GROMACS .gro file of C-alpha atoms in nm:
model
  342
    1MET     CA    1   1.457   8.739   0.136
    2ILE     CA    2   1.735   8.686  -0.063
    3ALA     CA    3   1.961   8.453   0.096
    4PRO     CA    4   2.319   8.322   0.017
    5LEU     CA    5   2.411   8.010  -0.078
    6SER     CA    6   2.756   7.743   0.014
    7ILE     CA    7   2.826   7.828  -0.368
    8PRO     CA    8   3.058   8.144  -0.375
    9GLY     CA    9   2.814   8.428  -0.583
   10GLY     CA   10   2.503   8.226  -0.550
   11TRP     CA   11   2.158   8.329  -0.373
   12MET     CA   12   1.800   8.190  -0.325
   13TRP     CA   13   1.466   8.278  -0.230
   14SER     CA   14   1.166   8.093  -0.164
   15ARG     CA   15   0.776   8.067  -0.145
   16TRP     CA   16   0.557   7.815   0.114
   17GLN     CA   17   0.319   7.671  -0.061
   18PRO     CA   18   0.104   7.509   0.182
   19GLN     CA   19  -0.113   7.323  -0.057
   20ARG     CA   20   0.211   7.120  -0.172
   21GLY     CA   21   0.355   7.133   0.172
   22MET     CA   22   0.691   7.252   0.069
   23PRO     CA   23   0.866   7.603  -0.039
   24PHE     CA   24   0.909   7.701  -0.408
   25ASN     CA   25   1.279   7.860  -0.478
   26SER     CA   26   1.454   8.050  -0.731
   27TYR     CA   27   1.822   8.122  -0.765
   28PHE     CA   28   2.040   8.393  -0.870
   29PHE     CA   29   2.449   8.385  -0.981
   30GLN     CA   30   2.699   8.642  -1.006
   31THR     CA   31   2.853   8.600  -1.303
   32ASP     CA   32   3.133   8.752  -1.539
   33GLY     CA   33   2.884   8.775  -1.824
   34GLY     CA   34   2.578   8.915  -1.575
   35GLY     CA   35   2.395   8.831  -1.325
   36VAL     CA   36   2.162   8.534  -1.384
   37ALA     CA   37   1.790   8.490  -1.219
   38ILE     CA   38   1.672   8.093  -1.255
   39ASP     CA   39   1.236   8.059  -1.213
   40PRO     CA   40   1.247   8.364  -1.076
   41LEU     CA   41   0.970   8.380  -0.811
   42ALA     CA   42   0.794   8.718  -0.762
   43LEU     CA   43   0.997   8.972  -0.538
   44GLU     CA   44   0.938   9.253  -0.222
   45GLU     CA   45   1.084   9.542  -0.351
   46GLU     CA   46   1.347   9.548  -0.099
   47ASP     CA   47   1.451   9.190  -0.285
   48MET     CA   48   1.464   9.368  -0.591
   49ARG     CA   49   1.711   9.672  -0.470
   50HIS     CA   50   1.882   9.413  -0.343
   51LEU     CA   51   1.963   9.229  -0.674
   52ARG     CA   52   2.079   9.562  -0.770
   53ASP     CA   53   2.294   9.589  -0.513
   54LEU     CA   54   2.442   9.266  -0.678
   55GLY     CA   55   2.432   9.401  -1.020
   56GLY     CA   56   2.122   9.339  -1.137
   57VAL     CA   57   1.985   9.072  -1.407
   58THR     CA   58   2.089   9.007  -1.733
   59THR     CA   59   1.981   8.636  -1.815
   60ILE     CA   60   1.653   8.462  -1.697
   61VAL     CA   61   1.697   8.058  -1.702
   62VAL     CA   62   1.345   7.899  -1.687
   63THR     CA   63   1.420   7.522  -1.658
   64ASN     CA   64   1.094   7.415  -1.846
   65PRO     CA   65   0.725   7.614  -1.942
   66ASP     CA   66   0.534   7.570  -1.649
   67HIS     CA   67   0.791   7.762  -1.380
   68VAL     CA   68   0.791   8.095  -1.608
   69ARG     CA   69   0.726   8.233  -1.291
   70GLU     CA   70   0.756   8.647  -1.304
   71SER     CA   71   1.008   8.549  -1.594
   72ALA     CA   72   0.798   8.879  -1.790
   73ALA     CA   73   0.803   9.126  -1.541
   74LEU     CA   74   1.132   9.007  -1.401
   75ALA     CA   75   1.291   9.060  -1.741
   76ASP     CA   76   1.107   9.397  -1.775
   77ALA     CA   77   1.243   9.561  -1.484
   78PHE     CA   78   1.618   9.469  -1.539
   79GLY     CA   79   1.640   9.451  -1.933
   80ALA     CA   80   1.732   9.107  -1.889
   81ARG     CA   81   1.665   8.790  -2.196
   82ILE     CA   82   1.491   8.507  -2.060
   83VAL     CA   83   1.695   8.120  -2.194
   84ASP     CA   84   1.440   7.884  -2.211
   85SER     CA   85   1.632   7.640  -2.383
   86ALA     CA   86   1.961   7.545  -2.469
   87ALA     CA   87   2.065   7.226  -2.623
   88GLU     CA   88   2.230   6.925  -2.375
   89GLY     CA   89   2.642   6.987  -2.297
   90SER     CA   90   2.529   7.348  -2.406
   91GLU     CA   91   2.718   7.659  -2.138
   92VAL     CA   92   2.394   7.815  -2.053
   93PHE     CA   93   2.564   8.055  -1.859
   94PRO     CA   94   2.951   8.039  -1.763
   95GLY     CA   95   3.016   7.786  -1.531
   96ALA     CA   96   2.650   7.600  -1.567
   97ILE     CA   97   2.616   7.347  -1.788
   98ALA     CA   98   2.219   7.227  -1.975
   99LEU     CA   99   2.114   6.879  -1.931
  100ALA     CA  100   1.851   6.793  -2.148
  101LEU     CA  101   1.562   6.598  -1.875
  102LEU     CA  102   1.302   6.433  -2.143
  103HIS     CA  103   0.987   6.237  -2.071
  104GLY     CA  104   0.884   6.453  -1.775
  105LYS     CA  105   0.569   6.621  -1.716
  106SER     CA  106   0.791   6.904  -1.985
  107PRO     CA  107   1.102   6.912  -2.167
  108GLU     CA  108   1.317   7.041  -1.901
  109ILE     CA  109   1.715   7.145  -1.798
  110ALA     CA  110   1.919   7.091  -1.539
  111LEU     CA  111   2.214   7.334  -1.489
  112TYR     CA  112   2.504   7.113  -1.356
  113LEU     CA  113   2.798   7.363  -1.190
  114PRO     CA  114   3.053   7.125  -1.248
  115GLU     CA  115   3.301   7.345  -1.007
  116TYR     CA  116   3.054   7.301  -0.702
  117ASP     CA  117   2.928   6.904  -0.770
  118ALA     CA  118   2.637   7.079  -0.809
  119ALA     CA  119   2.334   7.100  -1.020
  120ILE     CA  120   2.020   7.278  -1.010
  121VAL     CA  121   1.627   7.139  -1.130
  122GLY     CA  122   1.302   7.275  -1.163
  123ASP     CA  123   1.040   6.989  -1.084
  124ALA     CA  124   1.228   6.695  -1.220
  125VAL     CA  125   1.310   6.621  -0.877
  126LEU     CA  126   1.140   6.700  -0.585
  127GLY     CA  127   1.334   6.813  -0.292
  128SER     CA  128   1.033   6.628  -0.051
  129PRO     CA  129   1.036   6.528   0.193
  130ALA     CA  130   1.334   6.778   0.346
  131GLY     CA  131   1.629   6.572   0.330
  132ALA     CA  132   1.529   6.328   0.094
  133PHE     CA  133   1.406   6.340  -0.282
  134SER     CA  134   1.062   6.263  -0.458
  135LEU     CA  135   0.922   6.235  -0.795
  136LEU     CA  136   0.606   6.370  -0.886
  137PRO     CA  137   0.345   6.135  -0.960
  138ASP     CA  138   0.387   5.864  -1.241
  139GLU     CA  139   0.040   6.009  -1.421
  140LYS     CA  140   0.176   6.367  -1.432
  141LEU     CA  141   0.559   6.184  -1.659
  142ALA     CA  142   0.531   6.132  -2.011
  143ASP     CA  143   0.674   5.827  -1.935
  144PRO     CA  144   0.818   5.734  -1.611
  145ARG     CA  145   1.019   5.479  -1.679
  146ARG     CA  146   1.199   5.641  -1.980
  147PHE     CA  147   1.257   5.938  -1.766
  148ALA     CA  148   1.392   5.814  -1.381
  149PHE     CA  149   1.615   5.633  -1.654
  150GLY     CA  150   1.727   5.927  -1.794
  151LEU     CA  151   1.790   6.089  -1.441
  152ARG     CA  152   2.086   5.874  -1.424
  153LYS     CA  153   2.237   6.218  -1.577
  154LEU     CA  154   2.208   6.359  -1.291
  155TRP     CA  155   2.306   6.079  -1.096
  156GLY     CA  156   2.628   6.008  -1.308
  157ARG     CA  157   2.760   6.341  -1.193
  158ASN     CA  158   2.774   6.243  -0.856
  159LEU     CA  159   2.679   6.488  -0.703
  160ARG     CA  160   2.739   6.694  -0.394
  161MET     CA  161   2.457   6.942  -0.352
  162LEU     CA  162   2.068   6.957  -0.531
  163LEU     CA  163   1.909   7.252  -0.577
  164PRO     CA  164   1.496   7.194  -0.695
  165CYS     CA  165   1.299   7.484  -0.759
  166ASP     CA  166   1.024   7.273  -0.601
  167GLY     CA  167   1.102   7.158  -0.219
  168TYR     CA  168   1.468   7.151  -0.004
  169PRO     CA  169   1.809   7.246  -0.131
  170VAL     CA  170   2.053   6.919  -0.062
  171PHE     CA  171   2.393   7.063   0.042
  172ALA     CA  172   2.578   6.761   0.059
  173ASN     CA  173   2.487   6.375   0.008
  174ALA     CA  174   2.271   6.472  -0.293
  175ASP     CA  175   2.418   6.157  -0.487
  176ALA     CA  176   2.343   5.901  -0.198
  177LEU     CA  177   1.982   6.024  -0.202
  178LEU     CA  178   1.969   6.050  -0.554
  179GLY     CA  179   2.096   5.705  -0.580
  180ASP     CA  180   1.817   5.630  -0.323
  181LEU     CA  181   1.525   5.764  -0.510
  182LEU     CA  182   1.643   5.576  -0.864
  183TYR     CA  183   1.705   5.245  -0.683
  184ALA     CA  184   1.351   5.272  -0.528
  185ARG     CA  185   1.141   5.360  -0.897
  186LEU     CA  186   1.383   5.150  -1.084
  187GLY     CA  187   1.527   4.799  -0.862
  188ALA     CA  188   1.794   4.658  -1.013
  189GLU     CA  189   1.783   4.787  -1.301
  190VAL     CA  190   1.934   5.059  -1.213
  191PHE     CA  191   2.321   4.879  -1.196
  192ARG     CA  192   2.300   4.838  -1.658
  193ILE     CA  193   2.352   4.981  -1.929
  194ASN     CA  194   2.368   4.845  -2.264
  195LEU     CA  195   2.621   4.993  -2.485
  196ASP     CA  196   2.411   5.102  -2.733
  197ASP     CA  197   2.263   5.382  -2.435
  198ILE     CA  198   2.567   5.482  -2.355
  199PRO     CA  199   2.630   5.853  -2.388
  200PHE     CA  200   2.936   5.894  -2.611
  201VAL     CA  201   3.055   6.234  -2.640
  202PHE     CA  202   3.320   6.350  -2.930
  203SER     CA  203   3.670   6.542  -2.675
  204LYS     CA  204   3.954   6.743  -2.953
  205GLU     CA  205   4.255   6.838  -2.709
  206LYS     CA  206   4.473   7.112  -2.875
  207ILE     CA  207   4.707   6.852  -2.941
  208GLY     CA  208   4.460   6.687  -3.225
  209ARG     CA  209   4.644   6.347  -3.180
  210TYR     CA  210   4.426   6.298  -2.919
  211SER     CA  211   4.085   6.294  -3.022
  212VAL     CA  212   3.802   6.021  -2.887
  213SER     CA  213   3.448   5.935  -2.840
  214ASP     CA  214   3.394   5.813  -2.514
  215GLY     CA  215   3.091   5.746  -2.338
  216GLU     CA  216   3.102   5.721  -1.928
  217THR     CA  217   2.944   5.474  -1.809
  218GLY     CA  218   3.066   5.331  -1.424
  219LEU     CA  219   2.863   5.664  -1.271
  220LEU     CA  220   2.621   5.653  -1.481
  221ILE     CA  221   2.533   5.263  -1.349
  222GLY     CA  222   2.602   5.381  -0.961
  223ALA     CA  223   2.955   5.311  -0.941
  224ARG     CA  224   3.215   5.478  -0.702
  225LYS     CA  225   3.477   5.349  -0.607
  226LEU     CA  226   3.555   5.161  -0.944
  227GLY     CA  227   3.606   5.405  -1.231
  228TYR     CA  228   3.474   5.211  -1.614
  229ARG     CA  229   3.426   5.458  -1.928
  230VAL     CA  230   3.416   5.339  -2.345
  231ALA     CA  231   3.645   5.507  -2.544
  232ASP     CA  232   3.622   5.534  -2.967
  233ILE     CA  233   3.938   5.604  -3.105
  234PRO     CA  234   3.975   5.713  -3.467
  235PRO     CA  235   4.234   5.598  -3.699
  236GLY     CA  236   4.611   5.785  -3.631
  237HIS     CA  237   4.476   5.922  -3.319
  238ALA     CA  238   4.597   5.840  -2.955
  239PHE     CA  239   4.330   5.845  -2.610
  240CYS     CA  240   4.613   5.956  -2.351
  241PRO     CA  241   4.996   6.041  -2.325
  242LEU     CA  242   5.209   5.763  -2.188
  243HIS     CA  243   5.113   5.777  -1.861
  244TRP     CA  244   5.155   5.507  -1.549
  245HIS     CA  245   4.992   5.486  -1.180
  246VAL     CA  246   5.118   5.540  -0.801
  247GLU     CA  247   4.776   5.386  -0.658
  248GLU     CA  248   4.556   5.274  -0.982
  249GLU     CA  249   4.547   4.924  -1.118
  250GLU     CA  250   4.457   4.927  -1.438
  251PHE     CA  251   4.296   4.698  -1.693
  252PHE     CA  252   4.201   4.748  -2.114
  253TYR     CA  253   3.960   4.511  -2.293
  254VAL     CA  254   3.916   4.616  -2.657
  255ILE     CA  255   3.559   4.542  -2.751
  256ALA     CA  256   3.640   4.643  -3.081
  257GLY     CA  257   3.934   4.689  -3.346
  258GLN     CA  258   4.304   4.689  -3.405
  259PRO     CA  259   4.437   4.928  -3.153
  260SER     CA  260   4.743   4.899  -3.007
  261VAL     CA  261   4.885   4.982  -2.675
  262ARG     CA  262   5.260   5.138  -2.626
  263MET     CA  263   5.387   4.998  -2.250
  264SER     CA  264   5.787   5.027  -2.126
  265GLY     CA  265   5.865   4.689  -2.214
  266GLY     CA  266   5.702   4.737  -2.620
  267THR     CA  267   5.395   4.813  -2.804
  268LEU     CA  268   5.099   4.580  -2.806
  269GLN     CA  269   4.932   4.509  -3.140
  270CYS     CA  270   4.572   4.416  -2.994
  271ARG     CA  271   4.265   4.234  -3.132
  272PRO     CA  272   3.861   4.203  -3.005
  273GLY     CA  273   3.874   4.010  -2.680
  274ASP     CA  274   4.214   4.169  -2.580
  275PHE     CA  275   4.287   4.212  -2.196
  276ILE     CA  276   4.570   4.403  -2.097
  277ALA     CA  277   4.656   4.479  -1.792
  278PHE     CA  278   4.831   4.761  -1.689
  279PRO     CA  279   5.042   4.709  -1.335
  280VAL     CA  280   5.119   5.016  -1.096
  281GLY     CA  281   5.468   5.116  -1.119
  282GLU     CA  282   5.661   5.191  -1.458
  283ARG     CA  283   5.612   4.861  -1.595
  284GLY     CA  284   5.244   4.964  -1.610
  285ALA     CA  285   5.338   5.254  -1.838
  286HIS     CA  286   5.099   5.312  -2.135
  287GLN     CA  287   4.956   5.462  -2.395
  288LEU     CA  288   4.626   5.363  -2.582
  289LEU     CA  289   4.684   5.441  -2.976
  290ASN     CA  290   4.508   5.332  -3.310
  291GLU     CA  291   4.732   5.283  -3.596
  292SER     CA  292   4.496   5.082  -3.817
  293GLU     CA  293   4.300   5.227  -4.060
  294ALA     CA  294   3.939   5.200  -3.853
  295THR     CA  295   3.844   5.316  -3.535
  296ALA     CA  296   3.877   5.102  -3.215
  297ARG     CA  297   3.672   5.057  -2.905
  298VAL     CA  298   3.794   4.986  -2.574
  299LEU     CA  299   3.657   4.928  -2.238
  300LEU     CA  300   3.873   5.099  -1.987
  301VAL     CA  301   3.910   5.004  -1.631
  302GLY     CA  302   4.053   5.111  -1.318
  303PRO     CA  303   3.963   5.184  -0.947
  304ASN     CA  304   3.904   5.566  -0.850
  305ALA     CA  305   4.176   5.637  -0.607
  306PRO     CA  306   4.117   5.917  -0.354
  307HIS     CA  307   4.535   5.987  -0.370
  308GLU     CA  308   4.773   5.903  -0.689
  309SER     CA  309   4.989   6.032  -0.905
  310CYS     CA  310   5.030   5.963  -1.226
  311PHE     CA  311   5.392   5.995  -1.409
  312TYR     CA  312   5.381   6.124  -1.738
  313PRO     CA  313   5.715   5.947  -1.911
  314ASP     CA  314   5.788   6.164  -2.209
  315SER     CA  315   5.691   6.513  -2.084
  316ASP     CA  316   5.864   6.452  -1.780
  317LYS     CA  317   5.536   6.569  -1.532
  318VAL     CA  318   5.402   6.469  -1.247
  319LEU     CA  319   4.989   6.457  -1.147
  320VAL     CA  320   4.894   6.463  -0.777
  321GLU     CA  321   4.553   6.447  -0.653
  322ALA     CA  322   4.467   6.439  -0.349
  323ASN     CA  323   4.024   6.346  -0.266
  324GLY     CA  324   3.960   6.569  -0.522
  325LEU     CA  325   4.095   6.910  -0.292
  326VAL     CA  326   4.419   6.942  -0.497
  327ARG     CA  327   4.455   6.862  -0.840
  328ARG     CA  328   4.795   6.971  -0.967
  329MET     CA  329   5.075   6.868  -1.285
  330VAL     CA  330   5.397   6.989  -1.245
  331LYS     CA  331   5.722   6.937  -1.370
  332ALA     CA  332   5.921   6.568  -1.250
  333GLY     CA  333   6.216   6.693  -1.229
  334PRO     CA  334   6.442   6.822  -1.158
  335ASP     CA  335   6.459   6.603  -0.796
  336LEU     CA  336   6.511   6.903  -0.546
  337ASP     CA  337   6.655   6.780  -0.156
  338TYR     CA  338   6.437   6.724   0.130
  339TRP     CA  339   6.532   7.145   0.240
  340ASP     CA  340   6.532   7.265  -0.097
  341GLY     CA  341   6.425   7.617  -0.034
  342GLU     CA  342   6.401   7.640   0.308
   0.00000   0.00000   0.00000
């Protein structure tokens, strides 16, 4: 029977596997690009009618070679295309980003749904026992140690929900449960990463001067209160607009190159080994630039405050964040009276 998920437009169906002592699951999502089925199990005719009522299936995603299941039959029934691989970071279907999980039983893609702090995995992580996660036996994994380290890619998303296709889904607290799993397998090593192993992603905003390659660091190794990442700023580019925080005190550490830090009290020309502090308030306003002729590499560190206001003096904007639920960028002026509009 197809049942709704707590994700809008999301559905699942399951089949009990007595030899494994767990359910196997399939998922379905209604998207702007059509219906998407993931690792589809067999369906009763009533469930097929339900899928048709939901708009049908246009895409079938197979997370790994052992989860083909009833994909061919479902593709024939709906004329759907089958996706069995995807590049790291690509959008597999609207709202779902591919994460490549390597060195396991077989190459697998997990599907990350950032809007809902959720991810779907085939059998890279098992939802067993109920309310916890486990891994396949080491003898079934190509390289158990490298595979476990690779799962930090999921852990680094700070997930609320993790929906495995083998085992029981977890709809809350998935991040902590993943941390328990990885710590049990890797011990203290899970909290360390080398600069050479940080995955850098190139990002180019609409305004071309804000182009950087940066790598999330803290979330990958379990940091949740203190945020840190490493950024490579090309010559002639900037990491961020001038801004200052109300709650988050930050600092930068220059690893390589000669970046500049523009502050309200002047611009600092920096060199490797420099620490630069940014206290809260207007005195801590800062913008990271690279006006040199070589790439600069900088470590950026600051707390992850649940509630924050951030002011942008050059553009007279203010960013307001509240517990991850509200994020608004608005004009800071003109100032209004408390009773304005009442």
